[in-house]
Short mmCIF file of C-alpha atoms in Angstrom, two decimals:
data_model
loop_
_atom_site.label_atom_id
_atom_site.label_comp_id
_atom_site.label_asym_id
_atom_site.label_seq_id
_atom_site.Cartn_x
_atom_site.Cartn_y
_atom_site.Cartn_z
CA MET A 1 88.69 146.78 87.75
CA SER A 2 89.53 148.90 90.76
CA GLU A 3 85.91 149.85 91.17
CA PHE A 4 85.11 146.20 91.19
CA ASN A 5 87.75 145.50 93.91
CA LEU A 6 86.63 148.25 96.10
CA ASN A 7 82.83 147.68 96.19
CA ILE A 8 82.37 143.91 96.39
CA PHE A 9 83.86 143.41 99.78
CA SER A 10 81.27 145.73 101.42
CA TYR A 11 78.36 143.39 100.58
CA SER A 12 77.41 141.14 103.39
CA PHE A 13 76.73 138.13 101.09
CA ILE A 14 80.34 138.50 99.75
CA GLN A 15 81.68 138.47 103.21
CA TYR A 16 79.68 135.50 104.16
CA ALA A 17 80.80 133.85 101.01
CA LEU A 18 84.55 134.51 101.87
CA ILE A 19 84.00 133.22 105.53
CA ALA A 20 82.35 130.08 103.96
CA ALA A 21 85.33 129.55 101.64
CA LEU A 22 87.78 129.50 104.57
CA LEU A 23 85.54 127.36 106.69
CA SER A 24 85.30 124.87 103.80
CA GLY A 25 88.98 125.08 103.27
CA ILE A 26 89.64 123.93 106.82
CA ALA A 27 87.26 120.91 106.62
CA ALA A 28 88.12 119.69 103.06
CA GLY A 29 91.83 120.40 103.58
CA ILE A 30 91.97 118.16 106.74
CA ILE A 31 89.56 115.37 105.57
CA GLY A 32 90.44 115.52 101.89
CA THR A 33 94.11 114.61 102.94
CA TYR A 34 92.84 111.34 104.58
CA VAL A 35 90.55 110.66 101.62
CA VAL A 36 93.58 110.87 99.33
CA VAL A 37 96.09 108.88 101.29
CA LYS A 38 93.61 106.30 102.31
CA ARG A 39 92.31 106.09 98.81
CA ILE A 40 88.48 106.44 99.69
CA SER A 41 87.49 109.07 97.15
CA TYR A 42 84.84 106.74 95.65
CA ILE A 43 83.35 106.29 99.06
CA SER A 44 83.31 110.06 99.56
CA GLY A 45 81.58 110.44 96.17
CA GLY A 46 78.92 107.90 97.21
CA ILE A 47 78.27 109.72 100.55
CA ALA A 48 78.02 113.15 98.69
CA HIS A 49 75.49 112.00 96.16
CA ALA A 50 73.39 109.89 98.74
CA VAL A 51 72.93 113.37 100.53
CA LEU A 52 70.43 114.36 97.72
CA GLY A 53 67.95 111.89 99.30
CA GLY A 54 68.10 113.68 102.72
CA LEU A 55 67.93 117.11 101.12
CA GLY A 56 64.75 116.10 99.15
CA ALA A 57 63.13 114.45 102.19
CA ALA A 58 63.86 117.63 104.23
CA TYR A 59 62.28 119.83 101.69
CA PHE A 60 59.11 117.56 101.35
CA TRP A 61 58.67 117.68 105.30
CA ASN A 62 59.71 121.35 105.38
CA VAL A 63 62.69 120.71 107.72
CA ASN A 64 65.93 122.78 107.43
CA PRO A 65 67.56 121.06 104.47
CA LEU A 66 70.91 120.98 106.19
CA TYR A 67 69.57 118.69 108.94
CA GLY A 68 68.48 116.45 106.07
CA ALA A 69 71.83 116.57 104.51
CA LEU A 70 73.56 115.95 107.84
CA ALA A 71 71.32 112.85 108.61
CA SER A 72 71.61 111.27 105.15
CA ALA A 73 75.32 111.96 104.97
CA ILE A 74 76.01 110.17 108.34
CA ALA A 75 73.62 107.35 107.42
CA ALA A 76 75.31 106.81 104.03
CA ALA A 77 78.75 106.75 105.68
CA LEU A 78 77.85 104.25 108.35
CA ILE A 79 75.97 102.02 105.90
CA ILE A 80 78.98 101.95 103.56
CA GLY A 81 81.42 101.53 106.48
CA LEU A 82 79.48 98.66 108.12
CA VAL A 83 78.97 96.88 104.90
CA LYS A 84 82.70 96.96 104.28
CA LEU A 85 83.61 95.83 107.83
CA LYS A 86 80.98 93.30 108.55
CA LEU A 87 79.66 91.76 105.44
CA LYS A 88 82.79 91.75 103.41
CA GLN A 89 80.76 92.42 100.42
CA ASN A 90 82.04 94.09 97.31
CA GLU A 91 81.86 97.63 98.59
CA ASP A 92 82.02 99.19 95.16
CA THR A 93 78.79 97.87 94.28
CA VAL A 94 77.25 98.96 97.60
CA ILE A 95 78.63 102.49 97.08
CA SER A 96 77.20 102.62 93.39
CA ALA A 97 73.94 101.45 94.69
CA LEU A 98 73.72 104.03 97.54
CA TRP A 99 74.96 106.81 95.18
CA ALA A 100 72.11 106.22 92.76
CA ILE A 101 69.45 105.27 95.30
CA GLY A 102 70.17 108.60 97.16
CA MET A 103 69.86 110.70 94.04
CA SER A 104 66.65 108.95 92.96
CA VAL A 105 64.97 109.34 96.43
CA GLY A 106 65.96 113.15 96.24
CA ILE A 107 64.55 113.70 92.84
CA ILE A 108 61.29 112.01 93.67
CA PHE A 109 60.93 113.99 96.89
CA ALA A 110 61.71 117.15 94.99
CA ASN A 111 59.01 116.32 92.43
CA LEU A 112 56.54 115.65 95.19
CA THR A 113 57.17 118.90 96.84
CA PRO A 114 55.04 121.71 95.64
CA GLY A 115 56.59 124.72 94.00
CA TYR A 116 59.77 125.08 92.03
CA ASN A 117 62.76 124.04 94.13
CA VAL A 118 65.40 126.54 93.27
CA ASP A 119 67.27 125.68 96.60
CA LEU A 120 67.59 122.13 95.72
CA ILE A 121 69.25 122.98 92.47
CA SER A 122 71.69 125.20 94.47
CA PHE A 123 72.59 122.16 96.58
CA LEU A 124 73.38 120.22 93.42
CA PHE A 125 75.72 122.78 92.06
CA GLY A 126 76.31 124.91 95.14
CA ASN A 127 75.86 128.59 95.61
CA ILE A 128 78.32 130.07 98.01
CA LEU A 129 76.75 133.58 97.49
CA MET A 130 73.44 132.30 98.97
CA ILE A 131 74.87 131.27 102.22
CA THR A 132 73.15 132.71 105.35
CA ARG A 133 74.41 133.73 108.73
CA ASP A 134 72.67 130.75 110.38
CA SER A 135 74.45 128.34 107.91
CA LEU A 136 77.72 129.89 108.63
CA TRP A 137 77.29 129.04 112.37
CA LEU A 138 76.50 125.51 111.46
CA LEU A 139 79.62 125.38 109.38
CA VAL A 140 81.61 126.69 112.39
CA ILE A 141 80.35 124.02 114.56
CA LEU A 142 80.99 121.30 112.14
CA ASP A 143 84.73 122.71 111.51
CA ILE A 144 85.15 122.70 115.32
CA VAL A 145 84.13 119.02 115.46
CA ILE A 146 86.29 118.04 112.64
CA VAL A 147 89.48 119.75 113.93
CA LEU A 148 89.08 118.60 117.37
CA THR A 149 88.35 114.98 116.36
CA THR A 150 91.36 114.88 113.94
CA LEU A 151 93.54 116.32 116.69
CA ILE A 152 92.63 113.79 119.26
CA PHE A 153 92.80 110.92 116.91
CA TYR A 154 95.64 112.12 114.83
CA LYS A 155 97.95 109.18 115.53
CA GLN A 156 95.29 106.51 115.20
CA PHE A 157 94.03 107.95 111.87
CA LEU A 158 97.76 107.99 110.77
CA TYR A 159 98.32 104.40 111.84
CA VAL A 160 95.02 102.87 110.55
CA SER A 161 95.34 104.60 107.23
CA PHE A 162 98.87 103.34 106.86
CA ASP A 163 98.49 99.69 108.08
CA GLU A 164 95.21 98.38 109.34
CA GLU A 165 96.52 95.08 110.49
CA TYR A 166 99.48 96.37 112.56
CA SER A 167 97.10 98.75 114.12
CA MET A 168 94.85 95.84 115.18
CA ILE A 169 97.79 94.08 116.58
CA ARG A 170 98.59 97.18 118.81
CA GLY A 171 94.82 97.13 120.19
CA ILE A 172 93.62 100.03 118.24
CA ASN A 173 89.80 99.69 117.50
CA VAL A 174 90.29 99.72 113.65
CA ASP A 175 86.51 99.38 112.94
CA PHE A 176 85.67 102.26 115.20
CA ILE A 177 88.41 104.63 113.80
CA TYR A 178 87.31 103.69 110.20
CA LEU A 179 83.68 104.54 110.79
CA LEU A 180 84.80 107.72 112.70
CA LEU A 181 86.76 108.81 109.65
CA LEU A 182 83.78 108.22 107.26
CA SER A 183 81.59 110.14 109.62
CA LEU A 184 84.09 113.05 109.41
CA VAL A 185 83.94 112.71 105.55
CA ALA A 186 80.15 113.00 105.88
CA LEU A 187 80.38 116.23 107.91
CA THR A 188 82.81 117.66 105.26
CA VAL A 189 80.41 116.75 102.53
CA VAL A 190 77.61 118.77 104.23
CA ILE A 191 79.92 121.76 104.41
CA LEU A 192 80.98 121.54 100.85
CA VAL A 193 77.45 120.94 99.56
CA GLN A 194 76.74 124.53 100.39
CA THR A 195 79.68 125.88 98.70
CA VAL A 196 80.30 123.91 95.53
CA GLY A 197 77.27 121.56 95.56
CA LEU A 198 77.06 117.83 95.95
CA ILE A 199 78.01 116.97 92.40
CA LEU A 200 81.23 118.79 92.58
CA VAL A 201 82.14 117.98 96.22
CA ILE A 202 84.45 115.18 95.37
CA ALA A 203 86.88 117.49 93.26
CA LEU A 204 87.36 119.98 96.18
CA LEU A 205 87.81 117.13 98.51
CA THR A 206 90.54 115.32 96.60
CA LEU A 207 92.28 117.61 94.16
CA PRO A 208 93.86 120.12 96.60
CA SER A 209 95.13 117.22 98.75
CA ALA A 210 96.31 115.40 95.72
CA ILE A 211 98.29 118.59 94.66
CA ALA A 212 99.66 118.99 98.22
CA HIS A 213 100.84 115.26 98.11
CA MET A 214 102.81 115.99 94.98
CA PHE A 215 104.99 118.46 96.92
CA SER A 216 105.23 117.13 100.37
CA LYS A 217 105.49 113.85 102.06
CA SER A 218 104.62 114.82 105.68
CA LEU A 219 100.94 114.21 106.50
CA PHE A 220 100.86 117.43 108.74
CA ARG A 221 102.14 119.57 105.97
CA ILE A 222 99.91 118.03 103.35
CA ILE A 223 96.92 118.93 105.64
CA ILE A 224 98.23 122.54 106.05
CA TYR A 225 98.86 123.05 102.26
CA SER A 226 95.52 121.52 101.39
CA ILE A 227 93.72 123.93 103.70
CA LEU A 228 95.47 126.90 102.00
CA LEU A 229 94.86 125.52 98.56
CA VAL A 230 91.07 124.80 99.08
CA THR A 231 90.62 128.37 100.60
CA PHE A 232 92.78 129.91 97.59
CA PHE A 233 90.74 128.01 94.90
CA SER A 234 87.40 128.88 96.49
CA VAL A 235 88.12 132.69 96.84
CA THR A 236 89.70 132.81 93.48
CA GLY A 237 86.95 130.92 91.84
CA LEU A 238 84.38 133.02 93.65
CA LEU A 239 85.96 136.36 92.53
CA ILE A 240 86.17 135.02 88.80
CA SER A 241 82.51 134.06 88.90
CA ILE A 242 81.35 137.41 90.22
CA TYR A 243 83.61 139.15 87.56
CA LEU A 244 82.47 136.96 84.65
CA ASN A 245 79.01 136.50 86.02
CA ILE A 246 79.16 132.69 85.89
CA PRO A 247 77.97 130.05 88.48
CA SER A 248 80.24 130.06 91.63
CA GLY A 249 80.45 126.36 92.28
CA ALA A 250 81.52 125.49 88.72
CA SER A 251 83.98 128.39 88.76
CA ILE A 252 85.60 127.30 91.92
CA ILE A 253 86.06 123.67 90.71
CA LEU A 254 87.38 124.77 87.38
CA THR A 255 89.92 126.95 89.16
CA CYS A 256 90.81 123.92 91.30
CA GLY A 257 91.05 121.64 88.20
CA ILE A 258 93.38 124.01 86.31
CA GLY A 259 95.57 124.09 89.59
CA TYR A 260 95.65 120.29 89.63
CA ILE A 261 96.53 119.95 85.95
CA SER A 262 99.22 122.56 86.33
CA ALA A 263 100.76 120.93 89.42
CA PHE A 264 100.47 117.56 87.62
CA SER A 265 102.35 118.94 84.51
CA VAL A 266 104.97 120.43 86.74
CA THR A 267 105.63 117.17 88.56
CA ILE A 268 105.82 115.15 85.25
CA LEU A 269 108.25 117.74 83.79
CA ARG A 270 110.38 117.65 86.89
CA THR A 271 110.67 113.78 86.94
CA LYS A 272 111.60 113.96 83.15
CA ASN A 273 114.40 116.28 83.79
CA MET B 1 106.90 80.69 132.32
CA ALA B 2 105.39 78.07 130.19
CA ASN B 3 107.46 76.68 127.46
CA LYS B 4 104.71 76.22 124.94
CA VAL B 5 104.37 79.54 123.25
CA ILE B 6 102.06 78.59 120.43
CA GLU B 7 99.86 75.47 120.74
CA ILE B 8 97.65 74.55 117.76
CA GLN B 9 95.54 71.50 117.77
CA ASP B 10 93.40 69.94 114.92
CA LEU B 11 92.83 73.35 113.39
CA THR B 12 90.71 73.67 110.26
CA PHE B 13 90.13 76.80 108.27
CA SER B 14 88.02 77.15 105.07
CA PHE B 15 87.50 80.19 102.84
CA ASN B 16 84.20 80.22 100.85
CA ASN B 17 83.85 76.49 101.69
CA VAL B 18 87.22 75.71 100.08
CA PRO B 19 89.38 74.08 102.76
CA VAL B 20 92.66 76.11 103.09
CA LEU B 21 94.14 74.37 106.19
CA SER B 22 93.04 70.89 107.53
CA ASN B 23 93.93 69.24 110.76
CA ILE B 24 97.04 71.35 111.69
CA SER B 25 98.68 70.67 114.88
CA ILE B 26 101.91 72.14 116.02
CA ASP B 27 103.57 73.15 119.26
CA VAL B 28 106.08 75.88 119.16
CA GLU B 29 108.27 76.14 122.16
CA ARG B 30 110.14 79.13 123.66
CA ASN B 31 113.20 80.33 121.54
CA ASP B 32 112.36 77.99 118.67
CA PHE B 33 113.18 79.29 115.29
CA TRP B 34 110.69 77.73 112.86
CA GLY B 35 110.78 78.08 109.13
CA ILE B 36 107.31 77.62 107.53
CA VAL B 37 107.57 76.67 103.89
CA GLY B 38 105.20 75.48 101.23
CA PRO B 39 103.90 76.35 97.80
CA ASN B 40 101.96 79.55 97.17
CA GLY B 41 98.52 79.19 98.11
CA GLY B 42 99.28 76.35 100.44
CA GLY B 43 98.03 78.42 103.40
CA LYS B 44 101.24 79.81 105.03
CA THR B 45 99.94 83.40 105.21
CA THR B 46 96.54 82.06 106.43
CA LEU B 47 98.19 80.28 109.25
CA LEU B 48 99.99 83.54 110.38
CA LYS B 49 96.60 85.31 110.34
CA LEU B 50 95.06 82.61 112.44
CA ILE B 51 97.87 82.94 114.84
CA LEU B 52 97.36 86.81 114.94
CA GLY B 53 93.66 86.49 115.39
CA PHE B 54 92.73 88.24 112.11
CA LEU B 55 90.87 85.02 111.08
CA LYS B 56 88.77 82.78 113.22
CA PRO B 57 89.38 78.88 112.85
CA GLY B 58 86.60 76.82 111.58
CA SER B 59 87.38 74.21 114.10
CA GLY B 60 90.25 73.29 116.44
CA LEU B 61 92.23 75.21 119.04
CA ILE B 62 94.76 77.87 118.93
CA LYS B 63 96.53 79.08 122.15
CA ILE B 64 99.02 81.75 122.00
CA LEU B 65 101.02 82.33 125.25
CA GLU B 66 98.25 80.32 126.91
CA THR B 67 95.48 82.62 125.92
CA ASP B 68 93.34 83.21 122.86
CA PRO B 69 95.04 85.02 119.76
CA GLU B 70 93.16 88.25 120.14
CA ARG B 71 94.38 88.80 123.65
CA ALA B 72 97.87 87.62 123.01
CA ARG B 73 98.55 89.66 119.96
CA THR B 74 100.09 92.84 121.64
CA GLN B 75 103.01 90.49 122.61
CA ILE B 76 103.53 89.67 118.96
CA GLY B 77 105.83 91.49 116.58
CA TYR B 78 104.70 91.01 112.92
CA VAL B 79 106.53 91.84 109.79
CA PRO B 80 104.10 91.73 106.82
CA GLN B 81 104.62 90.53 103.46
CA PHE B 82 106.56 92.98 101.32
CA GLY B 83 104.52 94.93 98.91
CA SER B 84 101.46 94.99 101.18
CA MET B 85 102.36 98.64 102.00
CA ASP B 86 101.36 101.83 100.23
CA LYS B 87 104.67 103.22 99.05
CA ALA B 88 103.48 106.73 98.58
CA PHE B 89 102.03 106.86 102.13
CA PRO B 90 103.29 110.05 103.91
CA ILE B 91 104.82 108.69 106.99
CA THR B 92 108.42 108.95 108.38
CA VAL B 93 110.57 106.07 109.80
CA GLN B 94 110.30 107.46 113.17
CA GLN B 95 106.41 107.21 112.91
CA VAL B 96 106.44 103.76 111.45
CA VAL B 97 108.61 102.51 114.35
CA GLU B 98 106.62 104.37 117.09
CA MET B 99 103.47 102.53 115.76
CA GLY B 100 105.03 99.39 117.21
CA LEU B 101 104.42 100.74 120.83
CA THR B 102 101.20 102.45 120.21
CA ASP B 103 97.98 101.51 121.95
CA SER B 104 94.27 102.37 121.83
CA LYS B 105 94.89 105.43 124.29
CA ASN B 106 97.44 107.18 122.07
CA PHE B 107 95.78 110.55 121.50
CA PHE B 108 96.97 113.74 120.00
CA PRO B 109 99.73 114.39 117.55
CA TRP B 110 102.50 115.30 119.87
CA GLY B 111 105.12 112.82 120.65
CA GLN B 112 106.69 111.59 123.93
CA SER B 113 110.39 111.98 124.53
CA LYS B 114 110.39 108.59 126.24
CA LEU B 115 109.23 107.01 123.02
CA ARG B 116 112.07 108.81 120.96
CA CYS B 117 114.78 107.11 123.08
CA LYS B 118 113.29 103.70 122.58
CA VAL B 119 112.94 104.28 118.81
CA ASN B 120 116.68 105.53 118.52
CA GLU B 121 117.67 102.39 120.63
CA VAL B 122 115.93 99.97 118.27
CA LEU B 123 117.05 101.72 114.99
CA GLU B 124 120.69 101.82 116.25
CA SER B 125 120.55 98.10 116.89
CA LEU B 126 119.29 97.41 113.41
CA LYS B 127 121.96 99.87 112.03
CA ILE B 128 119.37 102.22 110.43
CA LEU B 129 119.44 105.14 112.81
CA PRO B 130 120.49 107.59 110.07
CA LEU B 131 117.23 106.92 108.36
CA ARG B 132 115.11 108.08 111.37
CA LYS B 133 113.75 111.27 109.74
CA LYS B 134 113.47 109.90 106.16
CA TYR B 135 110.09 109.02 104.64
CA PHE B 136 109.23 105.38 104.43
CA GLY B 137 108.65 105.53 100.80
CA GLU B 138 112.04 106.89 99.98
CA LEU B 139 113.86 103.88 101.24
CA SER B 140 115.10 100.80 99.41
CA GLY B 141 113.35 97.47 99.77
CA GLY B 142 115.95 96.13 102.22
CA GLN B 143 115.80 99.34 104.34
CA GLN B 144 112.09 99.32 104.42
CA GLN B 145 112.30 95.78 105.58
CA ARG B 146 114.61 96.79 108.50
CA VAL B 147 112.25 99.46 109.48
CA LEU B 148 109.23 97.02 109.66
CA ILE B 149 111.52 94.64 111.76
CA ALA B 150 112.20 97.60 114.05
CA ARG B 151 108.58 98.27 114.37
CA ALA B 152 108.03 94.64 115.35
CA LEU B 153 110.89 94.58 117.85
CA ILE B 154 110.31 97.76 119.79
CA SER B 155 107.61 96.40 121.84
CA ASP B 156 109.93 93.61 123.08
CA PRO B 157 107.47 90.88 121.81
CA GLU B 158 107.62 87.13 122.92
CA ILE B 159 107.00 85.96 119.40
CA LEU B 160 108.26 87.37 116.03
CA LEU B 161 106.26 86.54 112.85
CA LEU B 162 107.74 87.21 109.53
CA ASP B 163 105.93 86.79 106.20
CA GLU B 164 108.39 86.34 103.32
CA PRO B 165 110.87 88.73 104.70
CA THR B 166 113.52 88.31 102.20
CA SER B 167 111.47 88.67 98.94
CA SER B 168 112.55 92.33 98.74
CA ILE B 169 116.19 92.01 99.77
CA ASP B 170 118.97 91.25 97.39
CA SER B 171 121.02 88.15 98.23
CA SER B 172 124.03 90.08 99.46
CA VAL B 173 122.09 91.39 102.36
CA GLU B 174 120.11 88.38 102.92
CA GLY B 175 122.87 86.59 104.80
CA ASP B 176 123.15 89.54 107.11
CA PHE B 177 119.44 89.48 107.72
CA PHE B 178 119.38 85.88 108.90
CA THR B 179 122.42 86.32 111.17
CA LEU B 180 120.33 89.12 112.68
CA LEU B 181 117.37 86.82 113.24
CA LYS B 182 119.63 84.14 114.47
CA SER B 183 120.91 86.51 117.19
CA LEU B 184 117.42 87.57 118.04
CA CYS B 185 116.09 83.96 118.60
CA LYS B 186 118.20 83.71 121.70
CA GLU B 187 115.55 85.90 123.28
CA ILE B 188 112.39 85.41 121.22
CA THR B 189 110.50 82.75 119.44
CA ILE B 190 110.59 83.30 115.66
CA LEU B 191 108.18 81.93 112.98
CA LEU B 192 109.45 82.75 109.50
CA VAL B 193 107.39 82.10 106.39
CA SER B 194 109.28 81.55 103.26
CA HIS B 195 109.16 79.74 99.94
CA ASP B 196 112.93 79.47 100.00
CA VAL B 197 113.63 76.30 101.90
CA ALA B 198 117.09 75.69 100.81
CA PHE B 199 118.26 78.97 102.13
CA ILE B 200 116.45 79.08 105.43
CA SER B 201 117.14 75.54 106.50
CA SER B 202 120.67 76.41 107.55
CA TYR B 203 119.38 79.08 109.86
CA VAL B 204 116.10 77.78 111.53
CA ASN B 205 116.05 74.82 113.78
CA LYS B 206 112.56 73.47 112.83
CA ILE B 207 110.63 73.53 109.66
CA ALA B 208 106.95 73.11 109.01
CA CYS B 209 105.75 72.28 105.57
CA VAL B 210 102.38 73.73 105.00
CA ASN B 211 100.28 72.63 101.96
CA ASN B 212 96.65 72.36 103.28
CA SER B 213 98.06 70.03 105.80
CA LEU B 214 101.19 70.59 107.95
CA VAL B 215 104.13 68.38 108.57
CA CYS B 216 107.06 69.14 110.92
CA HIS B 217 110.77 68.45 110.49
CA ALA B 218 113.99 69.22 112.36
CA SER B 219 115.96 71.46 110.06
CA ASN B 220 118.79 68.97 109.76
CA GLU B 221 116.46 66.56 107.95
CA ILE B 222 116.27 68.64 104.92
CA THR B 223 119.72 68.57 103.68
CA THR B 224 119.99 66.36 100.64
CA PRO B 225 119.50 68.05 97.25
CA GLU B 226 116.82 65.48 96.36
CA LEU B 227 114.66 66.59 99.15
CA ILE B 228 115.00 70.15 98.49
CA SER B 229 114.28 69.79 94.81
CA GLY B 230 111.38 67.57 95.79
CA LEU B 231 110.02 70.40 97.80
CA TYR B 232 110.09 72.88 94.89
CA LYS B 233 108.77 70.76 92.19
CA ASP B 234 105.76 68.98 93.71
CA SER B 235 103.62 69.55 96.70
CA VAL B 236 105.77 69.42 99.83
CA THR B 237 103.93 66.48 101.21
CA SER B 238 105.88 64.33 98.60
CA ILE B 239 108.99 64.41 100.83
CA HIS B 240 109.65 61.48 103.23
CA HIS B 241 108.85 62.51 106.81
CA LYS B 242 110.75 60.77 109.64
CA CYS B 243 108.85 62.40 112.50
CA GLY B 244 105.88 60.21 112.11
CA LEU B 245 103.19 62.86 111.46
#
């Protein structure tokens, strides 16, 4: 055990993975909180799965897959957002359609691309141990964008999430704020796709914030707790996966899920007493 | 200042081709206290949303403070229907009330001390200052209602719109609540939507019955029990209107 502890941190890929865990913690903690309090987790799931289309296209045309992910995530966020705002259509149906279409496009592109796409599989289920130095820099930039935007628009995000109508009365551009928030969800998805994979994104985006929400009623504190929780679950899940030699993405989400069920049980027991 | 605060002429609004309001005309004058009554689904809330500019009229004219609703709405304080809020939302009383003074250029999380004074003032006047640091979801229905009224009043609005404000308050507090509104209407114009005609008719000075169409009354016209029971049982248009509309 002690041998295990001493050695693993000297590998650069382990160091990169730990930095990635922290960087995804910042993004998922902040944006996950808004996803939970504004109840848009289904939208976030749609954005995450639509990303496969962009990834597949990027492989096919031999572009950096992260740019494909970024483009498709933003496009999915804006399409869902605009459909909700302008057409007043049943957004559930639109999200489901985008969810499935995105994945189908991705699978077809992957099939058309010559060679076996081990990387595409890693985007489905994530592989935090394969993160490169370049990807880390992209994560840093995305994190900076997310933190700055949330700071600048903190009050407007708070007000629009709480009461859209009154925000409109006060002259806040509610449509713009909503689309901005969905775009930040898209950026967060792109970060998390690399650590836990697009199928598991939704868990890391919602469960830690839901736990934090059980123990605090302050938006700011929920954000801080969520950042700590995502980072903790990612690091713990990663170490368990190395130790037991199991896939890291699934291990992280399972750790997160156990944390959520425990917290949930604790709150139920507390209210019963 | 003009005396006509709200001017509506021949307003018609349909939702999915089903007419909700037809040929509505009403003039609201400064310092009026209007009660808007009518059956559920009769279009009361729709009328408020048209006044706020959330909905666009199919035809007809709406002028609020002599301009169109979207421009005038920062001058309106609005108390939404109870239950439309997410009870679990993490927001403090202070933050809810500050929202009443926010605008599109309110950036960064840190607060302004000027705002805090104003919040204290309005909370004090509604006797809920001790609740300032509490979370909105922890409060009772009546307290939440007062917080929402504080949010509506902090901007010193010209017009106050209230949508079923008493639905969450028990009747012992309800009287206090209307006395409060009565004192407010010396300075601002109030439109109050309610299904409880009998109760509000002793406080308001004008009543509009909305059930697809709209008919106006002076509040002293609705006094006899027959009229009131008539309002409840059937559509409101079944009562006798003296004002010739």
